[in-house]
Structure formats: structure tokens, C-alpha cells
Amino acid sequence: MRKLTLLAIVGLVAQLVDGSLGMAYGVTTTSLLLVIGTNPAAASATVHLAEIGTTLASGTAHWRFGNVDWGVVLRIGIPGAVGAFLGATALASLDTTVAKPLMALILVTLGVYILVRFTLRGLRTDRLGQPLRSRFLAPLGLFAGFVDATGGGGWGPVGTPALLASGRLEPRKTIGSIDTSEFLVSVAASLGFLLSLGSQGIDLGWVLALLGGGLIAAPIAAWLVRHLPPRVLGSAVGGLIVLTNIRTLLGSSWVDAGDAVKAGTYLVVAVAWVAAITWSVSEHRRDEALVPAGAHEDERDLAADAV
């Protein structure tokens, strides 16, 4: 019972972060399952089964709050589903010792870019509204879906920074669209795991515990992302990307850093992240004061960040 309660709490916290920042549900919950001794394939399968429910609830909530671009959802989600199915069926034999640190390095680079870009200059408005083309979204979805299934998480960490870096979709719609399209990815990954593994190693009680916590958090997160200033949201996402992926990079065979180096690096990144968010909040308040009081909420955000 204690383990199920812990899983439910982890599911709630992970979904709260995922629904408001566009990532971390799979990474967080899979990490916990691996710590308690679940094999990688079964851990990923358990998480993806739970995500069928949590992503459906999260997508519905984001849609109701106006955070979803359905064109982006379909054009990234369908290729993502294909990639997830392939990744799930390949997990048992896939060697990710090279792929994981390479992906972590790419994501750290993207995270630093987003952190610096949003903290120092706010939301890029000169590209907002420009179309996101299928030739960009389809390969991104395919890759992110494959990584998500093989790593037990990765749809958000790959998809969210790539869309944010494009500057063509405001942060809340980036997060809402990524969270909504993840439903397709979760269904496809779960089918792949069930066909290749059956129910071996999957604990239905764990699935339901993770699902229960996630269902509680989904509408709260969708409301939160609707009201967070884009500049602050971008700084928060960028720091989270760096912090979560620097851990993978430092622990890989490429670096193999000692405990002291890891601890020092985590501390530096965490301090820089908090400072960046604090600065973004301060700058947002300063810019907001320059916008006429009667401006529409979305216009206020865009005008403030454009100053």
C-alpha cells in the first residue's frame, strides 16, 4: 500500500510538471520504477499505459483552456506514434549506450539556448504565427516518439524545446500541443509493448496508481500554463531541460564524472536556473507595467515581451 501511495504521489507531481512545462512525466516515473527494480522494457510499458489516461485528461484540459494547436498535434503526433511503436518493439535489443549521451548533449544545448534566449530577451515575437511545416514536424515527431518508447520518456524533452526554439508557437500552445499529441504516442507505444512483451513485468496496480495521481494534476497544470507569463515559462522550461539532461550526460560513459563534480554541476545549474526565473519574473513585471491596462491578456503578454 505504501508503494502504491508513493507511485500515486509521483504520478501527481510528474503530471503537474509535465502539464505545465511540457515534459518530465515519463522521465520521472520511469526513473522511480527502475530504482525499485523494474526492468527497462516493463518500466516503459507501465508508464506508457498510465500515460494513455493522463495524456487524454491533460489534452482535454489544455483544449478547454485554449492551449492546443490541432494542426501541430496531428502533424507531429501521427509520426510520433509510428516512432513510438517502432521504439517499443525494438527496446529489447536496442543498444542506447551511445544514443542516450548524444541525445542528452543535444538537449542540454537546446536547453541552454532556450534558457538564455527567454531570460535575456523574452518571447521571440517576429516569428509567431508563421506556419510550422510538416517537413520539420514529421521527422521531429518520429524521432521523439522513438526516443520516448526506448527511454521511458522523451516526447516532451525532445519536442518541447524544438518547438520553443522555432519561435513560431507561443509557449502555452507548444506545451498544450505536445501534451495532447502525446496521447497518440502513448497508445502506439503501449500497443508495441503489449505485442512484444505481453503483460510480462507489468503491474496493473502500479499503472492505476500512476494514472490516479496524473488525473488529479492534469487540469491544474493546464490552468497553470495558461496563466504563466511566456517569458517566465520559457526560462523554467529551459532550466528544466538542462538540469534533467546534464545528469544523463555526466553519468554516461562519455564523461563518467565523479560524485563531487556531479554535485557541484547540479548546484551551479540549479542556482543559475533560479536566478534566471527570478530575472524573468522581474523583467516581465517591468514590461507589463508599460502596457496599457485595458489591453487583451494575450496582447499584453506579446507586447510586453516584444519591448
mmCIF file of C-alpha atoms in Angstrom, residues 11 31 45 85 90 103 114 127 134 178 180 245 258 291 307:
data_model
loop_
_atom_site.group_PDB
_atom_site.id
_atom_site.type_symbol
_atom_site.label_atom_id
_atom_site.label_comp_id
_atom_site.label_asym_id
_atom_site.label_seq_id
_atom_site.Cartn_x
_atom_site.Cartn_y
_atom_site.Cartn_z
ATOM 1 C CA GLY A 11 2.317 10.448 -10.767
ATOM 2 C CA SER A 31 13.302 6.584 -13.088
ATOM 3 C CA ALA A 45 5.415 -0.183 -20.734
ATOM 4 C CA PHE A 85 5.591 1.777 -31.942
ATOM 5 C CA ALA A 90 12.961 -2.532 -30.659
ATOM 6 C CA MET A 103 20.615 12.970 -27.168
ATOM 7 C CA ILE A 114 16.104 28.466 -24.555
ATOM 8 C CA ARG A 127 8.030 34.501 -35.985
ATOM 9 C CA SER A 134 5.374 19.173 -41.905
ATOM 10 C CA ILE A 178 2.935 18.457 -27.140
ATOM 11 C CA THR A 180 -2.144 16.482 -26.355
ATOM 12 C CA ASN A 245 19.810 16.096 -19.227
ATOM 13 C CA GLY A 258 32.777 11.708 -10.042
ATOM 14 C CA VAL A 291 1.405 48.013 -21.491
ATOM 15 C CA VAL A 307 9.618 45.581 -25.595
#
